[in-house]
mmCIF file of C-alpha atoms in Angstrom:
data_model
loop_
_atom_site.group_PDB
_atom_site.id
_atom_site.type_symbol
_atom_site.label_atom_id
_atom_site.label_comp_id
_atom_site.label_asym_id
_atom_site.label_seq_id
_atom_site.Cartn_x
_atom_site.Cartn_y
_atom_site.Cartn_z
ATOM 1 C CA UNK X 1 -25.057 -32.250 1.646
ATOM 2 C CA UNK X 2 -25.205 -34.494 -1.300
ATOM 3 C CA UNK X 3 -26.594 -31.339 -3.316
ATOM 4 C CA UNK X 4 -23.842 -29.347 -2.204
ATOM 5 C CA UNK X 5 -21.269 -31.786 -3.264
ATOM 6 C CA UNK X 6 -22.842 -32.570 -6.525
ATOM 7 C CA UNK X 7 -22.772 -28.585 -7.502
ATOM 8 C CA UNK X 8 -18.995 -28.501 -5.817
ATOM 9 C CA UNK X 9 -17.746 -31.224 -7.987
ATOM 10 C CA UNK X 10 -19.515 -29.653 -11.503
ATOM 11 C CA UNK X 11 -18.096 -26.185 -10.563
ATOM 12 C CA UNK X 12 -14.680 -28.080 -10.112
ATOM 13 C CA UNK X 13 -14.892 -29.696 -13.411
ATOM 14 C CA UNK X 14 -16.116 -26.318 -14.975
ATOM 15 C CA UNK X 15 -12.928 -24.702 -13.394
ATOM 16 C CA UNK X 16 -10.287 -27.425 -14.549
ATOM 17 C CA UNK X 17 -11.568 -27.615 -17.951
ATOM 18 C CA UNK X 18 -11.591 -23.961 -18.634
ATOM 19 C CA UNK X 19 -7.965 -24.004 -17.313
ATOM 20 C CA UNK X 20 -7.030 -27.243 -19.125
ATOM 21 C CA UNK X 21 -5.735 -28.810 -15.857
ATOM 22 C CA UNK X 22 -2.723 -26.323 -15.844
ATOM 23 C CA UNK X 23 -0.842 -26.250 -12.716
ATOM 24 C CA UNK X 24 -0.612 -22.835 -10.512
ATOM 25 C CA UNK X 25 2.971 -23.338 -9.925
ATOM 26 C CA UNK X 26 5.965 -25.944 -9.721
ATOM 27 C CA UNK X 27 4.834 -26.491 -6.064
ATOM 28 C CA UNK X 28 1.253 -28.129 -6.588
ATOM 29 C CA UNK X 29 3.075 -29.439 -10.067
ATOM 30 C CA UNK X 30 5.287 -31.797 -7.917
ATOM 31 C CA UNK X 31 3.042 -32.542 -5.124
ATOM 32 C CA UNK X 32 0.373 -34.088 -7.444
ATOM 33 C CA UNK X 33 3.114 -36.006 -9.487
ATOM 34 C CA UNK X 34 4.404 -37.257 -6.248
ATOM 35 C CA UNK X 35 1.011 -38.413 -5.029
ATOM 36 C CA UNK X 36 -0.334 -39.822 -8.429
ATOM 37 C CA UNK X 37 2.588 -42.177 -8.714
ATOM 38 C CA UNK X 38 2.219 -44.191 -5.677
ATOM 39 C CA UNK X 39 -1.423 -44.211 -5.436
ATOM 40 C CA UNK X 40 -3.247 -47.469 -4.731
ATOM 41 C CA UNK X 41 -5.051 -49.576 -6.981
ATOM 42 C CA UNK X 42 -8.697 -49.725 -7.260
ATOM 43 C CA UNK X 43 -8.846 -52.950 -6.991
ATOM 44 C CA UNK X 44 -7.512 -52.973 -3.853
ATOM 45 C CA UNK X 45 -10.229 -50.598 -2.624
ATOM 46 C CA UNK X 46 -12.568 -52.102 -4.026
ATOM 47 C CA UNK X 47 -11.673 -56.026 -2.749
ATOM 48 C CA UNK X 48 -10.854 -54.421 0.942
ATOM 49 C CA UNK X 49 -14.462 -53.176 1.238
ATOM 50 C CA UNK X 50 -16.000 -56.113 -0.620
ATOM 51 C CA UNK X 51 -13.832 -58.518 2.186
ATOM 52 C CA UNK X 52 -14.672 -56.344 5.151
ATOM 53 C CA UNK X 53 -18.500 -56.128 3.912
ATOM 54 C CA UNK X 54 -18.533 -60.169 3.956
ATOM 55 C CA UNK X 55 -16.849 -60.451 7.304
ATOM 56 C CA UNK X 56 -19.595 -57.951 9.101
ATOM 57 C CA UNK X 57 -22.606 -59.786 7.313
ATOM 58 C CA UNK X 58 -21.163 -63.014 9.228
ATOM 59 C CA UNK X 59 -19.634 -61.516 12.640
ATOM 60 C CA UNK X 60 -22.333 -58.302 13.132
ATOM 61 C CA UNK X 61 -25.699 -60.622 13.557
ATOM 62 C CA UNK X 62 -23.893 -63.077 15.591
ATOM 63 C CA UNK X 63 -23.587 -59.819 18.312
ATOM 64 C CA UNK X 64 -26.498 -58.492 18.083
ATOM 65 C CA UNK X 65 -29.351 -61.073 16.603
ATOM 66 C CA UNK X 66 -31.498 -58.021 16.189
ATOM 67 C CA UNK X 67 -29.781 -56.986 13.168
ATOM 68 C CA UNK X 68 -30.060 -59.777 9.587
ATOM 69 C CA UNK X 69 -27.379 -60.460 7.233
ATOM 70 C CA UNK X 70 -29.424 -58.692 4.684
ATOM 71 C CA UNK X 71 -29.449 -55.261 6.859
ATOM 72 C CA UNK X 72 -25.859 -55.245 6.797
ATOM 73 C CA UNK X 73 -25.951 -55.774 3.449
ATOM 74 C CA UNK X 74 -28.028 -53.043 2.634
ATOM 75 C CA UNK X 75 -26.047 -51.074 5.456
ATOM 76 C CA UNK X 76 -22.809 -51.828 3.459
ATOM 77 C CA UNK X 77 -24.742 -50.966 0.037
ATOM 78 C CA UNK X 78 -25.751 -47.131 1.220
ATOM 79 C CA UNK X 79 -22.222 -46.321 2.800
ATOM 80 C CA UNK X 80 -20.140 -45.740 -0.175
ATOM 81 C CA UNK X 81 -22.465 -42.521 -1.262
ATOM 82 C CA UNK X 82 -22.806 -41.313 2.573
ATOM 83 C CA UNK X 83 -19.409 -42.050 2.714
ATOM 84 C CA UNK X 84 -18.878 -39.966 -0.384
ATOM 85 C CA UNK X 85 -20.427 -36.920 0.369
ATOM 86 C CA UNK X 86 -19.003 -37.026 4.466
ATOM 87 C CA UNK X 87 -15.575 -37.202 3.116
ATOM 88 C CA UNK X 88 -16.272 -34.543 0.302
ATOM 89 C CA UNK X 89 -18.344 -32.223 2.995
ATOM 90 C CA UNK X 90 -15.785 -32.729 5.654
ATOM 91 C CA UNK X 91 -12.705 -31.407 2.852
ATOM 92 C CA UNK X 92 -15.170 -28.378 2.242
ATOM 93 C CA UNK X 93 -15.689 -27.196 5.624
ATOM 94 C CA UNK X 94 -13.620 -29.575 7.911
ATOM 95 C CA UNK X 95 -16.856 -30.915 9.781
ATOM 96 C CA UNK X 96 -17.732 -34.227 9.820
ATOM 97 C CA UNK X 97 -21.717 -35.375 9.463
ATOM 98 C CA UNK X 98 -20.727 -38.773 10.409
ATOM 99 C CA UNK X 99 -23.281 -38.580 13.220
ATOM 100 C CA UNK X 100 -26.014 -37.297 11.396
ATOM 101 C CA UNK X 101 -25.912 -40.433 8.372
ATOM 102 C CA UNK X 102 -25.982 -42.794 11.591
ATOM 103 C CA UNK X 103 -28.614 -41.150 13.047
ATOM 104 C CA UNK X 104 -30.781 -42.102 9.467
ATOM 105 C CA UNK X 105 -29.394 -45.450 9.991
ATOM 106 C CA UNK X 106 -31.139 -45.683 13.212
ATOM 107 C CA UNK X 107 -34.457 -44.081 11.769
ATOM 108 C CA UNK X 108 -34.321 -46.281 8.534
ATOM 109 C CA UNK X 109 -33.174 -50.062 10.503
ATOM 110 C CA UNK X 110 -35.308 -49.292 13.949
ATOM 111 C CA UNK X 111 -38.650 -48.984 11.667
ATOM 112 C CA UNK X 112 -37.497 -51.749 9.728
ATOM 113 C CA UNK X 113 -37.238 -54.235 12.426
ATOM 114 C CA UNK X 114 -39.805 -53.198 14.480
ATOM 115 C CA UNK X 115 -40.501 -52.755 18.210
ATOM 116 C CA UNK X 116 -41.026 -55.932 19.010
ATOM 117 C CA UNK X 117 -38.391 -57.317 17.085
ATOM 118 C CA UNK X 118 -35.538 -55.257 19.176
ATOM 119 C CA UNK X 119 -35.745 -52.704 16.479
ATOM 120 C CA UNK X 120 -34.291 -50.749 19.240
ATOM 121 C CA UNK X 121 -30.459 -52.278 19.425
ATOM 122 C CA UNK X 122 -31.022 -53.333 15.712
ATOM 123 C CA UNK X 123 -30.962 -49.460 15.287
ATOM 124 C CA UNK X 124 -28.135 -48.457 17.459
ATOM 125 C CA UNK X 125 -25.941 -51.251 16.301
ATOM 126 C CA UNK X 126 -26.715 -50.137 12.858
ATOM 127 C CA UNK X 127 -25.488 -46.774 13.584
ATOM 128 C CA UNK X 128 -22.055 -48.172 14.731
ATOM 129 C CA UNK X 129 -21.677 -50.060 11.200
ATOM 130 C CA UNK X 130 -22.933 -46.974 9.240
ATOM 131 C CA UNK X 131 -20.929 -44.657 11.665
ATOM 132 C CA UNK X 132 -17.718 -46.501 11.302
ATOM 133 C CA UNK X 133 -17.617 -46.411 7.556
ATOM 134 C CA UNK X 134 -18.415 -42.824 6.851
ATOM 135 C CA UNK X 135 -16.251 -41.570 9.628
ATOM 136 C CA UNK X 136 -13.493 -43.326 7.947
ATOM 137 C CA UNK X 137 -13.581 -42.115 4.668
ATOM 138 C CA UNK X 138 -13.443 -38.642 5.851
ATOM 139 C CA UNK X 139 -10.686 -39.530 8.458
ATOM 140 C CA UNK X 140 -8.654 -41.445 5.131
ATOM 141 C CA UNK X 141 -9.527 -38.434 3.409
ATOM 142 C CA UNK X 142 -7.531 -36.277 5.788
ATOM 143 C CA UNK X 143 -4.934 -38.292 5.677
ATOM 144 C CA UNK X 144 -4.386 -38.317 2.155
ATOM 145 C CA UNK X 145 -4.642 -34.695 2.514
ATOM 146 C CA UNK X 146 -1.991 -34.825 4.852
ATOM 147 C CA UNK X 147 0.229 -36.673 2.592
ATOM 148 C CA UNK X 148 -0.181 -34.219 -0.530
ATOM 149 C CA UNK X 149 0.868 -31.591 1.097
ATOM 150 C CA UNK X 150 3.894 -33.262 2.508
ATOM 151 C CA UNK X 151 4.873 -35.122 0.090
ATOM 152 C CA UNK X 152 4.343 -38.575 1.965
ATOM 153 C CA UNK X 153 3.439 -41.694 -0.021
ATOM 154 C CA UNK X 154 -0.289 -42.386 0.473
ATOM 155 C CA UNK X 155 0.489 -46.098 0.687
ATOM 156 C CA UNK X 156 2.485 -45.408 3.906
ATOM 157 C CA UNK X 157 -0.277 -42.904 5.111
ATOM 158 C CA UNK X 158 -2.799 -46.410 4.217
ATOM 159 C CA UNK X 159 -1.331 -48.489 6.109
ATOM 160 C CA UNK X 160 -0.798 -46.233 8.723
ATOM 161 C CA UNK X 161 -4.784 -45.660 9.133
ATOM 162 C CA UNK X 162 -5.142 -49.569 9.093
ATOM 163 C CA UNK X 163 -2.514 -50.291 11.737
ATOM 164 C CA UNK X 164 -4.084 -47.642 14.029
ATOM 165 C CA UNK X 165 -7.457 -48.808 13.036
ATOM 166 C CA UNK X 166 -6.150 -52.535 13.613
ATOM 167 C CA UNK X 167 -5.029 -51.013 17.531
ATOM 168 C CA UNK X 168 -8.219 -49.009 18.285
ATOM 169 C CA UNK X 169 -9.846 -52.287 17.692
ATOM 170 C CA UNK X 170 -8.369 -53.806 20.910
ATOM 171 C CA UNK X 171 -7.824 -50.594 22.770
ATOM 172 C CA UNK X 172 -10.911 -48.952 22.715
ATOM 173 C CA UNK X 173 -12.734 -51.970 24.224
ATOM 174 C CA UNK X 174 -10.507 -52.367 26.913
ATOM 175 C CA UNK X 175 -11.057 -48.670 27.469
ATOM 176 C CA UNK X 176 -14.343 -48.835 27.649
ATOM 177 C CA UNK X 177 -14.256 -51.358 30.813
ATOM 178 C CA UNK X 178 -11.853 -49.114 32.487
ATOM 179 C CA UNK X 179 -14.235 -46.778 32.570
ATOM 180 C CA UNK X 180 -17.472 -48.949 32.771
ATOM 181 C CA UNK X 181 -15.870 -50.457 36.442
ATOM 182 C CA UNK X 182 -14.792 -47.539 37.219
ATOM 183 C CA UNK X 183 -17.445 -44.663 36.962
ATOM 184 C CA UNK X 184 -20.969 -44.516 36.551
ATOM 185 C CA UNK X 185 -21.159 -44.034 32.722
ATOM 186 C CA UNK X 186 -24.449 -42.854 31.623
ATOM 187 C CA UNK X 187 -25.271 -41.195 35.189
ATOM 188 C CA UNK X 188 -27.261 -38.076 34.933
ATOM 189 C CA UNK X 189 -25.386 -36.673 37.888
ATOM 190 C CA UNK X 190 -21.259 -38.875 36.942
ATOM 191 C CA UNK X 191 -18.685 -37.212 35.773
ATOM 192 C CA UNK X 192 -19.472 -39.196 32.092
ATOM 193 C CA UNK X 193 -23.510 -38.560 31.723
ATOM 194 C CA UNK X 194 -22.913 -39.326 28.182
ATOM 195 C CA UNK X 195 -25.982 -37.426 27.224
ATOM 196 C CA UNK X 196 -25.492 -38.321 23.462
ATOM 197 C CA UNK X 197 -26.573 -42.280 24.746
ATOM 198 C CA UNK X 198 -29.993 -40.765 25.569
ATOM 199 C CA UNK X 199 -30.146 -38.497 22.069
ATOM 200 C CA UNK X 200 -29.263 -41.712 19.874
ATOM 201 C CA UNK X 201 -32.066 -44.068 22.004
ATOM 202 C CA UNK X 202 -34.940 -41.177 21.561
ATOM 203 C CA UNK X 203 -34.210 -41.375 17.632
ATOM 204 C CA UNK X 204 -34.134 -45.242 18.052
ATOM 205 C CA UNK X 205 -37.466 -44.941 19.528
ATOM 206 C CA UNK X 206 -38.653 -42.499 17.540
ATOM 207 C CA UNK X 207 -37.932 -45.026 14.518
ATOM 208 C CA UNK X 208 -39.686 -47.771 16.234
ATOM 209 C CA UNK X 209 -42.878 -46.668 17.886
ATOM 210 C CA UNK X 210 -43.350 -43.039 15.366
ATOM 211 C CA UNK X 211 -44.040 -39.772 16.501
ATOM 212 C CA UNK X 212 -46.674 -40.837 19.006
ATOM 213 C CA UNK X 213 -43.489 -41.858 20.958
ATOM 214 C CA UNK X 214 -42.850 -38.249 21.760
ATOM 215 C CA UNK X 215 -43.639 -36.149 24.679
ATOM 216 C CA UNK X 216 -46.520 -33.815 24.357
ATOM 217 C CA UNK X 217 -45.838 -30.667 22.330
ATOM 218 C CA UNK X 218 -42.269 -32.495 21.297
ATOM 219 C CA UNK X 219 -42.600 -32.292 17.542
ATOM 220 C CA UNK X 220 -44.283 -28.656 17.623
ATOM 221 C CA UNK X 221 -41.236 -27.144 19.705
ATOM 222 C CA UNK X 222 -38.694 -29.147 17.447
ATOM 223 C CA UNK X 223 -40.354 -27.774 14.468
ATOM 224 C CA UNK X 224 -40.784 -24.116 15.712
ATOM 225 C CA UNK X 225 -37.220 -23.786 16.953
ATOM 226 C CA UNK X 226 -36.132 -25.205 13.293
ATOM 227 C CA UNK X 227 -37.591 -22.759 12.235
ATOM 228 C CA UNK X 228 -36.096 -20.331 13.989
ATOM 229 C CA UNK X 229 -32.562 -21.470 13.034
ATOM 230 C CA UNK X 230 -32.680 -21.046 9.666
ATOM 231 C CA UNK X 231 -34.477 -18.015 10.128
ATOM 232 C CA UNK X 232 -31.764 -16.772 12.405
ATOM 233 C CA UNK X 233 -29.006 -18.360 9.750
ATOM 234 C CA UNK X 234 -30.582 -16.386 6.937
ATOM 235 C CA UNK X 235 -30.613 -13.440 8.723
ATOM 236 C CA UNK X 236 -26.926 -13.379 9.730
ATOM 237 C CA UNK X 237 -25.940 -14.664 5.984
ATOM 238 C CA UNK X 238 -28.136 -11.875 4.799
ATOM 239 C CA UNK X 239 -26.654 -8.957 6.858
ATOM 240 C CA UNK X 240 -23.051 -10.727 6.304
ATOM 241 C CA UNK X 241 -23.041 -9.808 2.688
ATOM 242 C CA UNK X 242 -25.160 -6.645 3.288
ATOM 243 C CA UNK X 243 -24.204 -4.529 6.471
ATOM 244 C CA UNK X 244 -20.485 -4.559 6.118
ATOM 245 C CA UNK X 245 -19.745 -0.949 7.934
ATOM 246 C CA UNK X 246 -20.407 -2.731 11.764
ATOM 247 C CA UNK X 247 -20.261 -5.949 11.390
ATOM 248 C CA UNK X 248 -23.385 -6.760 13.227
ATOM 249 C CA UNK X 249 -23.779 -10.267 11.851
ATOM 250 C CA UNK X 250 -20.372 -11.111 14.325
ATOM 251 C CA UNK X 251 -22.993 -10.584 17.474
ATOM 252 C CA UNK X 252 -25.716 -13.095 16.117
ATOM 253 C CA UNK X 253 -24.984 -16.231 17.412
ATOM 254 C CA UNK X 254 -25.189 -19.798 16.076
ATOM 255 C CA UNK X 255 -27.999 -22.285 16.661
ATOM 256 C CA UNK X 256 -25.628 -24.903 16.798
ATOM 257 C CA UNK X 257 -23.430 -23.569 19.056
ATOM 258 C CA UNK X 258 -26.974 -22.670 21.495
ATOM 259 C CA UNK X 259 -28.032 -25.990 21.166
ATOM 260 C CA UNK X 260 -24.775 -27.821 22.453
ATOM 261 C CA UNK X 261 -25.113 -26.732 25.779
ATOM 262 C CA UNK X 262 -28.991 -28.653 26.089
ATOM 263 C CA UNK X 263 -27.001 -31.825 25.775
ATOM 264 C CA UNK X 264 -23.768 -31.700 27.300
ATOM 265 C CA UNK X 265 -24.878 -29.637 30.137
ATOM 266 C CA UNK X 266 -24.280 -26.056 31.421
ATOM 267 C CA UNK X 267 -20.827 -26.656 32.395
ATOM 268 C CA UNK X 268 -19.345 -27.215 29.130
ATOM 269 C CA UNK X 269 -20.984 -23.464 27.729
ATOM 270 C CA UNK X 270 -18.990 -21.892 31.155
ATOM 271 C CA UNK X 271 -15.953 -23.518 29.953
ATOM 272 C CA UNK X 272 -16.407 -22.734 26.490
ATOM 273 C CA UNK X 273 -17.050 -18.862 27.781
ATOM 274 C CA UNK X 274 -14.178 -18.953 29.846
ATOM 275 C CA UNK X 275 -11.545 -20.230 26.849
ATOM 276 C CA UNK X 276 -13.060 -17.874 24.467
ATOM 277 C CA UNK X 277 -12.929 -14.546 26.876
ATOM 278 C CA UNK X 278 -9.629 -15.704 27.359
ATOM 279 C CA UNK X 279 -8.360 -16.133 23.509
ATOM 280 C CA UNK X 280 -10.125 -12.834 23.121
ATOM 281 C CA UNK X 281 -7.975 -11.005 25.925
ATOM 282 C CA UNK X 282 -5.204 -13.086 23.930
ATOM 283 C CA UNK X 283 -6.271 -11.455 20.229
ATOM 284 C CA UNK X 284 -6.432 -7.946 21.996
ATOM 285 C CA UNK X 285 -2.779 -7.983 23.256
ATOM 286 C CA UNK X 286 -0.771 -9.855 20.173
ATOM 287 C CA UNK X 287 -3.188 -10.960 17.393
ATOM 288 C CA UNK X 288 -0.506 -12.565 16.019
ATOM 289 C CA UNK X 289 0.864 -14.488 18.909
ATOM 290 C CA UNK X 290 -2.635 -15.677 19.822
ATOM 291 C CA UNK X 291 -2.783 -17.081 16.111
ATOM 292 C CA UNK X 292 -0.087 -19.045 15.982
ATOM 293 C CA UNK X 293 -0.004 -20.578 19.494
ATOM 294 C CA UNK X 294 -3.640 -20.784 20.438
ATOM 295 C CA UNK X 295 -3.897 -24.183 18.514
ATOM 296 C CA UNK X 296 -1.142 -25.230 20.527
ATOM 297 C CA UNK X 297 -2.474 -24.432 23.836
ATOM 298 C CA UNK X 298 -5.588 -25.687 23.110
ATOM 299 C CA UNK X 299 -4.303 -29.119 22.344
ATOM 300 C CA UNK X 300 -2.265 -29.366 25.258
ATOM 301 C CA UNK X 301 -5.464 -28.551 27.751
ATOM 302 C CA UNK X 302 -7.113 -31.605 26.032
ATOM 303 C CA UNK X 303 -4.765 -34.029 26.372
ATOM 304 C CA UNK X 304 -3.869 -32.889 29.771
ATOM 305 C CA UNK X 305 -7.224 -33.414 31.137
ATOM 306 C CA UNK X 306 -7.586 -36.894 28.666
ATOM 307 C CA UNK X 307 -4.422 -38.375 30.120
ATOM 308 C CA UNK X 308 -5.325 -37.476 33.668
ATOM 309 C CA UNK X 309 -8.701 -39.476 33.169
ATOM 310 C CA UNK X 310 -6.272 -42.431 33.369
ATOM 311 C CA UNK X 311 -4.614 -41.721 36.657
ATOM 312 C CA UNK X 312 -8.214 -40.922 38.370
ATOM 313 C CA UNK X 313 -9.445 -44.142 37.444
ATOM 314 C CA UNK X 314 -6.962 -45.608 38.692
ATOM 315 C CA UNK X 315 -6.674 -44.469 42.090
ATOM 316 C CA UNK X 316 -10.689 -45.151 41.797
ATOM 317 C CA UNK X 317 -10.245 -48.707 41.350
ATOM 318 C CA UNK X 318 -7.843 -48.756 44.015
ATOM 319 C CA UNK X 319 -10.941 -47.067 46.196
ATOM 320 C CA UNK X 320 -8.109 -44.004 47.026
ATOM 321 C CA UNK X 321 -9.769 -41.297 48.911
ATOM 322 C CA UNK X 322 -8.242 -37.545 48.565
ATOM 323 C CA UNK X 323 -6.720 -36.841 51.887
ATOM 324 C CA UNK X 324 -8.519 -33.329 51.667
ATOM 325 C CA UNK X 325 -12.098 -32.169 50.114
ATOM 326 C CA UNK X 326 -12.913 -28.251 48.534
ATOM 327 C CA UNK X 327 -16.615 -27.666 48.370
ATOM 328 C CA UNK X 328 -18.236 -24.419 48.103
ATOM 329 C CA UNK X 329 -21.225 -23.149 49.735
ATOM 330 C CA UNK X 330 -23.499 -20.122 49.931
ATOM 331 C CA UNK X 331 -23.183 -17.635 53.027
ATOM 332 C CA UNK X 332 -26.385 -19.246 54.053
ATOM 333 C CA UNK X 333 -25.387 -22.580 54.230
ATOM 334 C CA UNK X 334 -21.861 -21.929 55.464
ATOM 335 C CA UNK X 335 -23.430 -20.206 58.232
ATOM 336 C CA UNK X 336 -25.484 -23.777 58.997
ATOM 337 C CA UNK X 337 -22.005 -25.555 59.013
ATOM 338 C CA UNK X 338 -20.187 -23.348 60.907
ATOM 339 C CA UNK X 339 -22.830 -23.440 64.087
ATOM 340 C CA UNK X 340 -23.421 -27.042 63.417
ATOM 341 C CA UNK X 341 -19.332 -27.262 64.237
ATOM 342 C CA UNK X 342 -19.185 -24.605 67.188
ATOM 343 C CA UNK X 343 -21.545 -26.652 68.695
ATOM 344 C CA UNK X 344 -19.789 -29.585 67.982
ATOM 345 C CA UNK X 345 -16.959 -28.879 69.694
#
């Protein structure tokens, strides 16, 4: 990623210099003068993160004693390039890596502290810091992103990130013990597995104890199935600019997309199936239609089932029971029940 935004940004510079910064049209013209003029000063940047940095070295280690002042000085040191490069990456392709620069935080601080130093939570916590910071530059980046395109001060759209920052900061804990006393978070069989937990402790472990850590024939299936990926990847990039008659490269699918179902669970790919056979039957009958609305309808299924997550734990903690239960069986089984009841009665 840091290659790829190094090459963007000298391709960029190549372009504007060849067209001596001219503006395509009155439109871009007024949104950049609009935006230039009430930027923010670099000092204030650059005293914000220096302020925050010194408040984290002193709070962070009193939390988890794992972690030294000097790792969160050295954490606070490498965010501005991963920082950098997320927010650049996420503008190219609207994708955040935030996960994947706090995953080499774990790697880097869990080996650094060492097993039997708790390099474990020194690793995890880590993450957070190194998570937190890179995730926010892209979000800020967005943002600003927002604002040039709308012609909204990017003071106002600032402060706006810090105020809701300044909120998540007491919501999100209190959150979190709603649903901590409520269900069994981090249950294999809950309703909130959180299989991502077990991914980030496996790299933390990883860090600490080395590859030996690993199951047997761990490393050679990760490696194989790498592999494969890019392999695969190649092969659809290759036949994307090659075979253009079919179209062939449309029925190859995506690693990633494979992979997500291995930690979330086999639920989440039937769901995915089912919203994309239905956006396809969607496409078929008004393409156009489908377009415009589908974002819509998306977001409304989210937050409908986020809110209701509320609600539920609520009538959880007031130990509620549904006055009526729907469970499906197999014709052999139902058979079982249904002689189990004849007799019975």
């Amino acid at each position: 990623m840091l290659l790829r935004t190094l090459w963007s940004l000298v391709a960029k510079s190549i372009q504007y210099s060849n067209q001596n910064f001219q503006f395509q049209n009155y439109d871009e013209e007024r949104r950049t003068e609009f935006f230039l003029k009430d930027q923010i000063p670099g000092w204030v940047a650059l005293g914000g993160y220096l302020v925050l940095a010194a408040i984290s070295t002193i709070s962070v280690p009193f939390m988890f004693p794992q972690l030294k002042w000097y790792h969160i000085l050295v954490t606070y040191a490498m965010a501005p390039v991963l920082a950098f490069c997320n927010a650049y990456g996420c503008g190219l392709t609207d994708w955040s890596l935030a996960s994947n620069y706090g995953k080499l935080a774990i790697i880097i601080f869990s080996s650094w502290v060492a097993m039997h130093h708790g390099g474990i939570i020194a690793g995890l916590a880590s993450c957070g810091v190194m998570m937190s910071i890179v995730s926010t530059a892209s979000d800020l980046m967005q943002d600003f992103k927002t604002g040039y395109l709308t012609l909204s001060s990017p003071r106002s759209m600032f402060f706006s990130q810090v105020l809701g920052t300044a909120m998540g900061c007491l919501i999100t804990p209190l959150v979190f013990w709603f649903f901590l006393k409520t269900y069994p978070v981090g249950d294999p069989n809950g309703p909130y597995p959180a299989p991502y937990g077990l991914l980030y402790r496996g790299i933390a472990l990883l860090g600490t104890e080395g590859i030996s850590s690993l199951p047997k024939h761990c490393l050679t299936l990760s490696i194989g199935f790498f592999m494969a990926s890019i392999v695969l990847n190649l092969f659809r990039q290759v036949l994307h600019k090659v075979e253009t008659k079919y179209q062939i490269y449309r029925f190859i699918p995506s690693p990633m997309c494979m992979a997500i179902p291995f930690y979330l669970g086999g639920y989440f790919a039937i769901d995915m199936c089912i919203g994309s056979f239905v956006l396809f039957l969607w496409e078929r009958k008004n393409k156009q239609k489908a377009t415009d609305y589908a974002p819509a309808v998306a977001s409304g299924l989210i937050c409908g089932e986020s809110l209701w997550s509320v609600p539920a734990a609520i009538l959880s903690l007031s130990n509620l029971t549904p006055p009526i239960c729907m469970k499906f069986l197999s014709a052999a089984a139902n058979v079982k029940v249904d002689n189990f009841l004849n007799n019975g009665s």
